[in-house]
Coordinates of C-alpha atoms and ligand atoms in Angstrom, one line a residue:
M1 CA -10.8 14.2 1.7
L2 CA -13.0 11.8 3.6
P3 CA -16.2 12.9 1.7
T4 CA -14.4 12.6 -1.7
I5 CA -13.1 9.1 -0.9
L6 CA -16.4 8.0 0.5
S7 CA -18.6 9.3 -2.3
R8 CA -16.2 7.8 -4.9
F9 CA -16.1 4.4 -3.4
L10 CA -19.6 4.2 -1.9
R11 CA -21.4 5.2 -5.1
P12 CA -21.1 1.9 -6.9
H13 CA -22.6 0.1 -4.0
W14 CA -25.7 2.3 -3.6
P15 CA -28.2 -0.6 -3.8
L16 CA -26.6 -2.1 -0.6
L17 CA -26.9 1.3 1.1
V18 CA -30.5 1.7 0.2
A19 CA -31.2 -1.8 1.7
V20 CA -29.3 -0.8 4.9
V21 CA -31.3 2.5 5.2
A22 CA -34.6 0.6 4.7
F23 CA -33.9 -2.1 7.2
Q24 CA -32.7 0.4 9.8
L25 CA -35.9 2.4 9.3
V26 CA -37.9 -0.7 10.0
Q27 CA -35.8 -1.6 13.0
S28 CA -36.0 1.9 14.5
M29 CA -39.7 2.2 14.0
A30 CA -40.2 -1.0 15.8
S31 CA -38.0 0.1 18.7
L32 CA -40.0 3.3 19.0
Y33 CA -43.4 1.5 18.9
L34 CA -42.7 -1.2 21.5
P35 CA -42.6 0.9 24.7
T36 CA -46.0 2.4 23.8
L37 CA -47.5 -1.0 23.4
N38 CA -46.0 -2.0 26.7
A39 CA -47.6 0.9 28.4
D40 CA -50.9 0.0 26.8
I41 CA -50.8 -3.5 28.3
I42 CA -50.0 -2.2 31.7
D43 CA -52.5 0.6 31.8
N44 CA -55.3 -0.9 29.9
G45 CA -54.8 -4.7 30.2
V46 CA -53.3 -5.3 33.6
A47 CA -55.3 -2.5 35.3
T48 CA -58.6 -4.0 34.1
G49 CA -57.5 -7.6 34.3
D50 CA -58.5 -8.2 30.6
T51 CA -56.4 -11.3 29.7
G52 CA -57.6 -11.3 26.1
Y53 CA -56.4 -7.8 25.7
I54 CA -53.0 -8.6 27.3
M55 CA -52.6 -11.6 25.0
G56 CA -53.6 -9.7 21.9
V57 CA -51.2 -6.7 22.4
G58 CA -48.5 -9.1 23.7
G59 CA -48.8 -11.1 20.5
L60 CA -48.5 -8.0 18.5
M61 CA -45.4 -7.0 20.5
L62 CA -43.8 -10.4 19.9
L63 CA -44.5 -10.1 16.1
I64 CA -43.0 -6.6 16.0
T65 CA -39.9 -7.8 18.0
L66 CA -39.4 -10.6 15.4
V67 CA -39.6 -8.1 12.6
Q68 CA -37.2 -5.9 14.5
V69 CA -34.7 -8.7 15.0
A70 CA -34.9 -9.7 11.3
A71 CA -34.4 -6.1 10.2
A72 CA -31.5 -5.6 12.5
I73 CA -29.8 -8.7 11.2
A74 CA -30.4 -7.7 7.6
A75 CA -29.1 -4.1 8.2
V76 CA -25.9 -5.4 9.7
Y77 CA -25.5 -8.0 6.9
F78 CA -25.9 -5.5 4.1
G79 CA -23.9 -2.8 6.0
A80 CA -21.0 -5.2 6.5
K81 CA -21.2 -6.2 2.8
A82 CA -21.0 -2.6 1.7
A83 CA -18.1 -1.8 4.1
M84 CA -16.1 -4.8 3.0
R85 CA -16.6 -4.0 -0.7
V86 CA -15.6 -0.4 -0.2
G87 CA -12.4 -1.6 1.6
R88 CA -11.7 -4.0 -1.2
D89 CA -12.2 -1.4 -3.9
I90 CA -10.0 1.2 -2.2
R91 CA -7.2 -1.3 -1.6
S92 CA -7.4 -2.4 -5.2
S93 CA -7.4 1.2 -6.5
V94 CA -4.4 2.1 -4.4
F95 CA -2.6 -1.1 -5.5
H96 CA -3.1 -0.5 -9.2
H97 CA -2.2 3.2 -8.8
V98 CA 1.0 2.4 -7.0
N99 CA 1.8 -0.1 -9.7
E100 CA 1.9 2.7 -12.2
F101 CA 4.3 4.7 -10.1
S102 CA 7.9 5.2 -11.3
E103 CA 10.8 4.8 -8.8
R104 CA 10.5 8.5 -8.1
E105 CA 7.0 8.3 -6.5
V106 CA 7.7 5.1 -4.7
S107 CA 10.8 6.6 -3.0
Q108 CA 8.8 9.8 -2.3
F109 CA 6.3 7.9 -0.1
G110 CA 8.5 5.1 0.9
A111 CA 7.5 1.4 0.7
P112 CA 6.5 1.0 4.4
S113 CA 4.1 4.0 4.3
L114 CA 2.6 2.7 1.1
I115 CA 1.9 -0.6 2.8
T116 CA 0.4 1.0 5.9
R117 CA -1.8 3.2 3.6
T118 CA -3.0 0.2 1.7
T119 CA -3.8 -1.9 4.7
N120 CA -4.3 -0.1 8.1
D121 CA -5.5 3.2 6.7
V122 CA -8.0 1.5 4.4
Q123 CA -9.2 -0.5 7.4
Q124 CA -10.0 2.6 9.4
V125 CA -12.2 4.0 6.6
Q126 CA -13.8 0.5 6.3
I127 CA -14.6 0.6 10.0
L128 CA -16.2 4.0 9.7
V129 CA -18.4 2.8 6.8
L130 CA -19.4 -0.2 8.8
M131 CA -20.3 1.8 11.9
T132 CA -22.1 4.4 9.8
C133 CA -24.1 1.7 8.1
T134 CA -25.2 0.3 11.5
M135 CA -25.9 3.6 13.4
L136 CA -26.2 6.6 11.1
V137 CA -29.9 6.1 10.3
S138 CA -31.1 4.6 13.5
A139 CA -29.4 7.0 15.9
P140 CA -31.2 10.1 14.7
I141 CA -34.5 8.3 14.4
L142 CA -34.2 6.9 17.9
A143 CA -33.2 10.2 19.3
V144 CA -35.8 12.4 17.6
G145 CA -38.5 9.8 17.5
G146 CA -37.8 9.0 21.2
V147 CA -38.3 12.7 22.2
V148 CA -41.6 12.8 20.3
M149 CA -42.9 9.6 21.8
A150 CA -41.7 10.5 25.3
L151 CA -43.5 13.8 25.1
Q152 CA -46.7 12.0 24.1
Q153 CA -46.5 9.9 27.3
D154 CA -46.1 12.7 29.7
V155 CA -44.9 16.2 29.4
N156 CA -44.4 16.7 33.1
L157 CA -41.2 14.7 33.2
S158 CA -39.8 16.1 29.9
W159 CA -37.5 18.5 31.7
L160 CA -35.4 15.5 32.6
L161 CA -34.6 15.1 29.0
A162 CA -33.5 18.7 28.8
V163 CA -31.0 18.0 31.6
S164 CA -29.7 14.5 30.9
V165 CA -29.1 14.8 27.1
P166 CA -26.8 17.9 27.5
V167 CA -25.0 16.4 30.4
L168 CA -24.3 13.2 28.4
L169 CA -23.2 15.3 25.3
V170 CA -20.8 17.4 27.4
A171 CA -19.3 14.4 29.2
V172 CA -18.9 12.2 26.1
G173 CA -17.9 15.1 23.9
G174 CA -15.3 16.2 26.4
I175 CA -13.7 12.8 26.3
I176 CA -13.8 12.6 22.5
I177 CA -12.2 16.0 22.0
R178 CA -9.3 14.8 24.0
T179 CA -8.9 11.6 22.0
V180 CA -9.0 13.0 18.5
P181 CA -5.4 14.4 18.5
L182 CA -4.2 11.2 20.0
F183 CA -5.7 9.2 17.1
R184 CA -3.9 11.4 14.7
K185 CA -0.6 10.8 16.5
M186 CA -1.3 7.1 16.6
Q187 CA -1.5 6.8 12.8
V188 CA 1.9 8.4 12.4
R189 CA 3.4 6.2 15.1
I190 CA 2.1 3.0 13.4
D191 CA 3.9 4.3 10.3
T192 CA 7.1 4.7 12.4
V193 CA 6.9 1.2 13.9
N194 CA 6.4 -0.2 10.4
R195 CA 9.4 1.7 9.0
V196 CA 11.8 0.8 11.8
L197 CA 10.7 -2.9 11.7
R198 CA 11.1 -3.1 7.9
E199 CA 14.5 -1.4 7.9
Q200 CA 15.7 -3.8 10.6
I201 CA 14.4 -6.9 8.9
S202 CA 15.8 -6.0 5.5
G203 CA 19.1 -5.0 7.1
I204 CA 19.4 -7.8 9.6
R205 CA 22.7 -9.1 8.2
V206 CA 24.3 -5.7 8.4
V207 CA 22.9 -5.2 11.9
R208 CA 24.5 -8.4 13.0
A209 CA 27.8 -7.9 11.1
F210 CA 28.2 -4.5 12.9
V211 CA 27.1 -5.8 16.2
R212 CA 24.4 -3.2 16.4
E213 CA 21.6 -5.4 17.8
D214 CA 21.5 -3.6 21.1
R215 CA 21.2 -0.2 19.5
E216 CA 18.6 -1.4 17.0
T217 CA 16.6 -3.1 19.7
Q218 CA 16.7 0.2 21.6
R219 CA 15.5 2.1 18.5
F220 CA 12.6 -0.3 18.0
A221 CA 11.8 -0.1 21.7
V222 CA 11.5 3.7 21.5
A223 CA 9.2 3.5 18.5
N224 CA 7.1 0.7 20.1
D225 CA 6.9 2.5 23.5
E226 CA 5.7 5.7 21.8
L227 CA 3.0 3.8 20.0
T228 CA 2.0 1.9 23.2
D229 CA 2.0 5.2 25.2
T230 CA -0.4 6.8 22.7
A231 CA -2.6 3.7 22.5
L232 CA -2.7 3.5 26.3
R233 CA -3.7 7.2 26.6
V234 CA -6.5 6.5 24.1
G235 CA -7.4 3.4 26.0
R236 CA -7.6 5.2 29.3
L237 CA -9.9 7.8 27.9
M238 CA -12.1 5.2 26.2
A239 CA -12.2 3.3 29.5
L240 CA -13.6 6.4 31.2
M241 CA -16.3 6.6 28.6
F242 CA -18.3 3.6 29.6
P243 CA -18.6 4.4 33.3
V244 CA -19.5 8.0 32.5
V245 CA -22.3 6.9 30.1
M246 CA -23.6 4.4 32.6
L247 CA -23.5 6.9 35.4
V248 CA -25.6 9.4 33.4
L249 CA -28.0 6.6 32.3
N250 CA -28.5 5.3 35.8
V251 CA -28.8 8.7 37.5
T252 CA -31.4 9.6 34.8
S253 CA -33.4 6.4 35.4
V254 CA -33.4 7.0 39.2
A255 CA -34.6 10.5 38.6
V256 CA -37.4 9.3 36.2
L257 CA -38.5 6.8 38.8
W258 CA -38.3 9.2 41.7
F259 CA -40.2 12.0 40.1
G260 CA -42.6 9.6 38.2
A261 CA -43.4 7.8 41.5
S262 CA -44.6 10.9 43.1
Q263 CA -46.7 11.7 40.1
I264 CA -48.3 8.3 40.2
D265 CA -48.8 8.7 43.9
A266 CA -50.6 12.0 43.1
G267 CA -52.6 10.2 40.5
T268 CA -51.4 12.4 37.6
M269 CA -49.6 9.6 35.8
E270 CA -50.1 5.9 35.1
V271 CA -47.5 3.1 35.7
G272 CA -47.4 2.1 32.0
A273 CA -46.7 5.6 30.9
L274 CA -43.8 5.8 33.4
T275 CA -42.2 2.6 32.0
A276 CA -42.7 3.8 28.5
F277 CA -41.1 7.1 29.4
L278 CA -38.2 5.3 31.0
S279 CA -37.6 3.2 27.9
Y280 CA -37.7 6.3 25.6
I281 CA -35.3 8.3 27.7
M282 CA -32.9 5.3 27.6
Q283 CA -33.2 5.0 23.9
I284 CA -32.6 8.7 23.4
L285 CA -29.5 8.6 25.6
M286 CA -28.1 5.5 23.8
A287 CA -28.7 7.2 20.5
V288 CA -26.8 10.3 21.6
M289 CA -24.0 8.1 22.9
M290 CA -23.8 6.2 19.6
A291 CA -23.7 9.4 17.7
T292 CA -20.9 10.8 19.8
F293 CA -19.1 7.5 19.4
M294 CA -19.2 8.0 15.6
A295 CA -17.6 11.3 16.2
I296 CA -14.5 9.5 17.4
L297 CA -14.2 7.4 14.3
I298 CA -14.6 10.3 11.9
P299 CA -11.4 12.2 12.7
R300 CA -9.3 9.0 12.6
A301 CA -10.9 7.9 9.3
A302 CA -10.4 11.4 8.0
V303 CA -6.7 11.3 8.7
C304 CA -6.5 7.9 6.9
A305 CA -8.6 9.1 4.0
D306 CA -6.2 12.1 3.5
R307 CA -3.3 9.7 3.4
I308 CA -5.1 7.4 0.9
H309 CA -6.1 10.4 -1.2
E310 CA -2.5 11.6 -1.3
V311 CA -1.5 8.3 -3.0
L312 CA -4.4 8.3 -5.4
A313 CA -3.8 11.9 -6.3
T314 CA -0.1 11.5 -7.1
E315 CA 0.4 11.1 -10.8
T316 CA 3.3 9.0 -12.0
S317 CA 6.1 11.1 -13.4
V318 CA 6.6 8.6 -16.2
R319 CA 3.3 9.2 -17.9
P320 CA 2.1 6.7 -20.5
P321 CA 1.8 8.3 -23.9
A322 CA -1.6 9.4 -25.2
N323 CA -1.1 7.6 -28.5
P324 CA 1.2 4.7 -27.7
V325 CA 3.3 3.4 -30.6
S326 CA 3.7 -0.3 -30.6
D327 CA 5.0 -0.6 -34.1
F328 CA 8.8 -1.0 -33.7
D329 CA 11.5 -2.1 -36.1
T330 CA 12.7 -5.5 -35.0
S331 CA 16.4 -4.7 -35.2
G332 CA 17.4 -3.8 -31.6
E333 CA 18.9 -0.4 -32.3
I334 CA 19.4 2.1 -29.6
D335 CA 19.9 5.8 -30.1
F336 CA 20.6 8.4 -27.4
R337 CA 20.3 11.9 -28.7
D338 CA 21.7 14.7 -26.6
V339 CA 20.3 13.2 -23.4
E340 CA 20.4 15.0 -20.1
F341 CA 19.0 13.7 -16.8
S342 CA 18.7 15.2 -13.3
Y343 CA 17.3 13.5 -10.3
P344 CA 14.4 15.5 -8.8
G345 CA 15.8 18.1 -6.4
A346 CA 19.4 17.6 -7.5
E347 CA 21.4 20.7 -8.3
K348 CA 23.2 19.5 -11.4
P349 CA 22.4 16.8 -13.9
V350 CA 23.9 13.3 -13.4
L351 CA 24.0 12.8 -17.1
S352 CA 24.7 15.4 -19.8
D353 CA 25.3 15.5 -23.6
I354 CA 24.8 11.7 -23.8
D355 CA 24.9 11.0 -27.6
F356 CA 25.5 7.6 -29.0
T357 CA 24.1 4.9 -31.2
V358 CA 24.2 1.2 -30.6
A359 CA 24.0 -0.8 -33.9
P360 CA 21.6 -3.7 -34.0
G361 CA 23.2 -7.0 -32.9
S362 CA 26.3 -5.3 -31.5
T363 CA 27.8 -5.2 -28.0
T364 CA 28.2 -1.9 -26.2
A365 CA 30.0 -1.6 -22.9
I366 CA 29.7 1.2 -20.5
I367 CA 32.6 1.7 -18.0
G368 CA 33.3 4.4 -15.5
S369 CA 33.9 4.9 -11.8
T370 CA 31.2 4.4 -9.2
G371 CA 28.7 7.3 -9.3
S372 CA 29.6 8.2 -12.9
G373 CA 25.9 7.6 -14.0
K374 CA 26.1 4.2 -15.6
T375 CA 23.0 2.8 -13.9
T376 CA 21.0 5.9 -14.4
L377 CA 21.9 5.8 -18.1
V378 CA 20.6 2.3 -18.7
H379 CA 17.5 3.0 -16.6
L380 CA 16.4 5.5 -19.2
L381 CA 16.0 2.7 -21.8
P382 CA 13.1 0.8 -20.2
R383 CA 11.8 4.3 -19.1
L384 CA 12.2 3.8 -15.4
F385 CA 12.9 7.5 -15.5
D386 CA 12.3 10.1 -18.3
A387 CA 15.2 12.0 -19.7
T388 CA 15.0 15.7 -18.7
K389 CA 16.3 16.7 -22.1
G390 CA 16.9 15.0 -25.4
R391 CA 15.5 11.7 -26.7
V392 CA 16.1 8.0 -26.1
V393 CA 15.0 6.0 -29.1
V394 CA 14.7 2.3 -29.3
D395 CA 14.1 0.7 -32.7
G396 CA 13.0 3.9 -34.3
V397 CA 10.5 4.8 -31.5
A398 CA 11.2 7.4 -28.8
V399 CA 10.7 5.5 -25.5
A400 CA 8.4 8.3 -24.2
D401 CA 6.0 7.6 -27.2
A402 CA 6.2 3.9 -27.0
D403 CA 3.5 1.6 -25.6
P404 CA 5.1 0.6 -22.3
D405 CA 4.3 -3.1 -22.6
A406 CA 5.7 -3.3 -26.2
L407 CA 8.8 -1.5 -25.0
W408 CA 9.4 -3.7 -22.0
A409 CA 8.7 -6.8 -24.1
R410 CA 11.8 -6.1 -26.2
I411 CA 14.1 -5.2 -23.3
G412 CA 15.6 -7.7 -20.9
L413 CA 17.1 -5.8 -17.9
V414 CA 19.3 -7.6 -15.4
P415 CA 19.4 -5.0 -12.6
Q416 CA 22.4 -4.4 -10.4
K417 CA 20.6 -5.8 -7.4
P418 CA 18.5 -8.5 -9.0
Y419 CA 15.3 -9.4 -7.2
L420 CA 13.9 -12.9 -7.2
F421 CA 10.3 -13.6 -6.3
T422 CA 8.9 -16.1 -3.8
G423 CA 8.4 -19.4 -5.6
T424 CA 10.7 -21.9 -7.3
V425 CA 13.7 -21.6 -9.6
E426 CA 11.4 -22.5 -12.4
S427 CA 8.7 -19.9 -11.6
N428 CA 11.3 -17.2 -11.5
L429 CA 12.9 -18.3 -14.8
R430 CA 9.5 -18.3 -16.5
Y431 CA 8.7 -14.8 -15.2
G432 CA 9.2 -13.1 -18.5
R433 CA 7.8 -16.0 -20.7
P434 CA 5.5 -18.4 -18.9
D435 CA 5.3 -20.8 -21.9
A436 CA 9.1 -21.4 -22.2
S437 CA 9.9 -25.1 -22.5
E438 CA 12.0 -26.9 -19.9
E439 CA 14.7 -27.3 -22.5
E440 CA 14.9 -23.6 -23.0
L441 CA 15.1 -23.1 -19.2
W442 CA 18.1 -25.4 -19.0
Q443 CA 19.7 -23.8 -22.0
A444 CA 19.4 -20.4 -20.3
L445 CA 20.8 -21.8 -17.1
E446 CA 23.8 -23.3 -19.0
T447 CA 24.5 -20.0 -20.7
A448 CA 24.2 -18.1 -17.4
Q449 CA 26.6 -20.6 -15.8
A450 CA 23.9 -21.5 -13.3
A451 CA 23.1 -25.0 -14.5
D452 CA 25.6 -26.7 -12.2
F453 CA 24.4 -25.2 -9.0
V454 CA 20.7 -25.6 -9.9
R455 CA 21.3 -29.3 -10.7
A456 CA 23.1 -29.6 -7.3
M457 CA 20.0 -28.2 -5.5
P458 CA 17.9 -31.0 -3.9
D459 CA 14.8 -30.2 -6.1
G460 CA 16.6 -28.8 -9.2
L461 CA 14.2 -26.5 -11.0
D462 CA 11.6 -27.0 -8.3
A463 CA 14.0 -25.7 -5.6
P464 CA 12.2 -23.1 -3.5
I465 CA 13.3 -19.4 -3.7
S466 CA 12.4 -17.2 -0.8
Q467 CA 11.2 -13.6 -1.1
G468 CA 13.9 -11.5 -2.8
G469 CA 16.0 -14.5 -3.5
T470 CA 17.7 -14.4 -0.1
N471 CA 18.2 -18.2 0.1
V472 CA 20.8 -18.2 -2.7
S473 CA 24.2 -16.5 -2.7
G474 CA 24.6 -13.1 -4.4
G475 CA 26.5 -14.6 -7.3
Q476 CA 23.8 -17.3 -7.8
R477 CA 21.1 -14.7 -7.6
Q478 CA 22.8 -12.7 -10.3
R479 CA 23.2 -15.8 -12.6
L480 CA 19.5 -16.7 -12.1
A481 CA 18.5 -13.2 -13.0
I482 CA 20.7 -13.5 -16.1
A483 CA 19.0 -16.8 -17.0
R484 CA 15.6 -15.2 -16.4
A485 CA 16.4 -12.5 -18.9
L486 CA 17.7 -15.1 -21.4
V487 CA 14.5 -17.1 -21.2
K488 CA 12.5 -14.0 -22.2
K489 CA 14.5 -13.7 -25.4
P490 CA 14.2 -10.0 -25.8
Q491 CA 15.7 -7.9 -28.7
I492 CA 17.9 -5.9 -26.3
Y493 CA 19.7 -7.1 -23.2
I494 CA 20.9 -4.7 -20.5
F495 CA 23.3 -6.1 -18.0
D496 CA 23.9 -3.6 -15.2
D497 CA 27.0 -4.7 -13.5
S498 CA 25.7 -8.3 -13.6
F499 CA 29.1 -10.0 -13.8
S500 CA 30.7 -8.3 -10.8
A501 CA 29.9 -11.1 -8.3
L502 CA 31.4 -13.7 -10.7
D503 CA 35.0 -14.9 -10.5
L504 CA 37.1 -14.1 -13.6
S505 CA 36.9 -17.6 -15.2
T506 CA 33.1 -17.9 -14.8
D507 CA 32.8 -14.3 -16.1
A508 CA 34.8 -15.3 -19.2
R509 CA 32.8 -18.5 -19.8
L510 CA 29.5 -16.7 -19.4
R511 CA 30.4 -14.0 -21.9
A512 CA 31.5 -16.5 -24.5
A513 CA 28.3 -18.5 -24.1
L514 CA 26.2 -15.4 -24.0
R515 CA 27.1 -14.0 -27.4
K516 CA 26.3 -17.4 -29.0
D517 CA 23.0 -17.8 -27.2
V518 CA 21.5 -14.4 -27.8
G519 CA 22.1 -14.5 -31.6
D520 CA 21.5 -11.1 -33.2
A521 CA 20.2 -9.4 -30.1
T522 CA 21.8 -6.2 -28.9
L523 CA 23.9 -6.2 -25.7
V524 CA 24.5 -3.3 -23.4
I525 CA 26.9 -4.2 -20.6
V526 CA 27.7 -2.0 -17.7
A527 CA 30.9 -3.1 -16.1
Q528 CA 33.5 -2.3 -13.6
R529 CA 36.1 -4.8 -14.8
V530 CA 38.0 -4.1 -18.1
S531 CA 38.4 -7.8 -18.7
T532 CA 34.6 -8.1 -19.0
I533 CA 34.4 -5.7 -21.9
V534 CA 37.6 -6.0 -24.0
D535 CA 35.7 -7.7 -26.8
A536 CA 32.9 -5.2 -27.0
D537 CA 32.2 -3.5 -30.4
Q538 CA 32.0 -0.2 -28.7
I539 CA 33.1 1.0 -25.3
L540 CA 31.7 4.2 -23.8
V541 CA 33.8 5.7 -21.0
L542 CA 31.6 7.7 -18.6
E543 CA 33.0 10.3 -16.2
D544 CA 30.8 12.6 -14.1
G545 CA 27.8 11.9 -16.3
R546 CA 29.6 12.7 -19.6
I547 CA 31.0 10.4 -22.3
V548 CA 34.7 11.1 -22.3
G549 CA 35.7 8.4 -24.6
R550 CA 34.3 5.9 -27.1
G551 CA 35.8 3.2 -29.3
T552 CA 37.1 -0.3 -29.1
H553 CA 39.4 -1.5 -26.3
E554 CA 42.5 -1.0 -28.6
E555 CA 41.4 2.4 -29.8
L556 CA 40.8 3.7 -26.3
L557 CA 44.1 2.3 -25.0
E558 CA 45.8 4.4 -27.7
G559 CA 44.1 7.7 -27.2
N560 CA 42.0 7.9 -24.0
E561 CA 43.6 9.0 -20.7
T562 CA 40.6 8.1 -18.5
Y563 CA 40.4 4.6 -20.0
K564 CA 44.1 4.1 -19.7
E565 CA 43.9 5.0 -16.0
I566 CA 41.1 2.6 -15.4
V567 CA 43.0 -0.2 -17.2
E568 CA 46.3 0.6 -15.4
S569 CA 44.6 0.7 -11.9
Q570 CA 43.1 -2.7 -12.5
L571 CA 46.3 -4.2 -13.9
T572 CA 48.2 -3.0 -10.8
A573 CA 45.5 -4.4 -8.6
E574 CA 45.7 -7.8 -10.4
E575 CA 49.5 -7.8 -10.4
A576 CA 49.5 -7.0 -6.7
A577 CA 47.1 -9.8 -6.0
Ligands
ADP601 P1 26.9 4.3 -11.3 O1 25.9 3.2 -11.8 O2 27.9 4.7 -12.4 O3 27.6 3.9 -10.0 P2 24.6 5.8 -10.7 O4 23.9 6.0 -12.0 O5 24.0 4.8 -9.8 O6 26.1 5.6 -11.0 O7 24.5 7.2 -10.0 C1 25.0 8.4 -10.6 C2 24.8 9.6 -9.6 O8 23.4 9.7 -9.4 C3 25.4 9.3 -8.2 O9 26.1 10.5 -7.9 C4 24.2 9.1 -7.3 O10 24.5 9.8 -6.1 C5 23.1 9.8 -8.0 N1 21.8 9.1 -7.8 C6 21.6 7.8 -8.1 N2 20.3 7.4 -7.8 C7 19.7 8.5 -7.3 C8 18.4 8.8 -6.8 N3 17.4 7.9 -6.8 N4 18.1 10.0 -6.4 C9 19.1 11.0 -6.4 N5 20.3 10.8 -6.9 C10 20.7 9.6 -7.3

């Protein structure tokens, strides 16, 4: 997948690449020309004692060197620019693509792996682009051009090339072949370290509460040691590389001098030609080494490109409609028509034959035991998942046909585990409607029974909220999330077990204020506690993913066994308390 990724992301930056190639050409040509000029000075200038000639050719060499330096700087500059832009573009593509994923795809990859893919993997590809830009053009020119120029100097020593180049290739190639599988392993191990670390940081309270620090430390140590072990093995092989290359280079120069000296002694070769030949052979060996070095980067970048491509090639399972409808009624009506839903890979559906209507402006409660499918059901409304059968219709438009932004704009979802963003109380409240007035924010806080504790915070609305909302209590987080939904003023509110962390009297006050505040909006309330939902216009009793009862509290008490059981179990619990 490396060529696919590279061609896709390099193409927009072709002018930079053209500049890189041009400057590298200039630089390599200069490198190839300089030793010949040097030989010229020695053989024709120094030998005859012609100072003018020496100064002239020397001046030319100086000029060429200046051009070479400028070209080298320019090549690296444009190369770095191209590489950084490619990195930026890949990261941005992956980020935007992941943003379209539904929960299904995110859990398929896992958040830590998605993060590694967007950061570390992209970086490896970026390094490859950078190195390619600095070496790809100059290495072959120096190698081939070096051979041509060296042959021009003296053919008698050329057999040295035929020996040292293969020796270098075998030595460096042998080291590289052994490192490639290690690099593959390393990428997987980086993923593992990230995963373990993330799990432990997110679950740190649980780890402490269950006194599992030693075991977790142990688990991290294993992952960390494995990564270190692989990195060390790579390091050892790489450390071997430099001495091996230097050995070949030095033995070659000794050989050139040895055999060259005897030729000079015999008068078949000039001193200048020998120095030029030595320079060329060094250039050739350096080029071969650079090329083999590239060979290390390619497999690692290829593994990374595969992982990036995997993300980019994954289509979201909640596909946006081809002709999105954004023309809704404004009532807030919800209609589930024979809906069935199965999680991917699950044997049986978690929801079946779900068929109900929520009248505009009414309150519908959904009650049922844990695992009965309540959360799954409400997640179908904002299309976090698509129903596997049947239709979910909001305000006359099937959610699958609706323009996602228009659909989400009319739904305010307070999830079971609300998430607050890094910022302040105020920035979180304004999340759904940035232009809300301060008065509206306080109004929402009052309704959500959150005004008191926000007022008590040292900075009030400006009080800082840490990532995820971990610096406020669970109940406070829930109430801030409720206020956030209220500020948005949607047509339909969904409260997924949002009142469970509240005590009974706060729960009662919140519900009383809520109905007044939301006006004619539609409320869908998922609840565990019967007391939360006694006033609802319609209660749906869910059991094993099916609706086993519907009606008002009184109606259900009369004729529904499951509902009666729930009520009785809670009454007994309260009486016992
Ligand atoms: P409730 O909200 O009533 O507690 P849920 O809707 O959360 O119930 O879950 C209903 C069933 O679906 C449970 O049996 C649960 O194991 C299963 N389930 C929930 N989320 C997933 C998921 N992401 N993948 C597979 N199964 C799931």
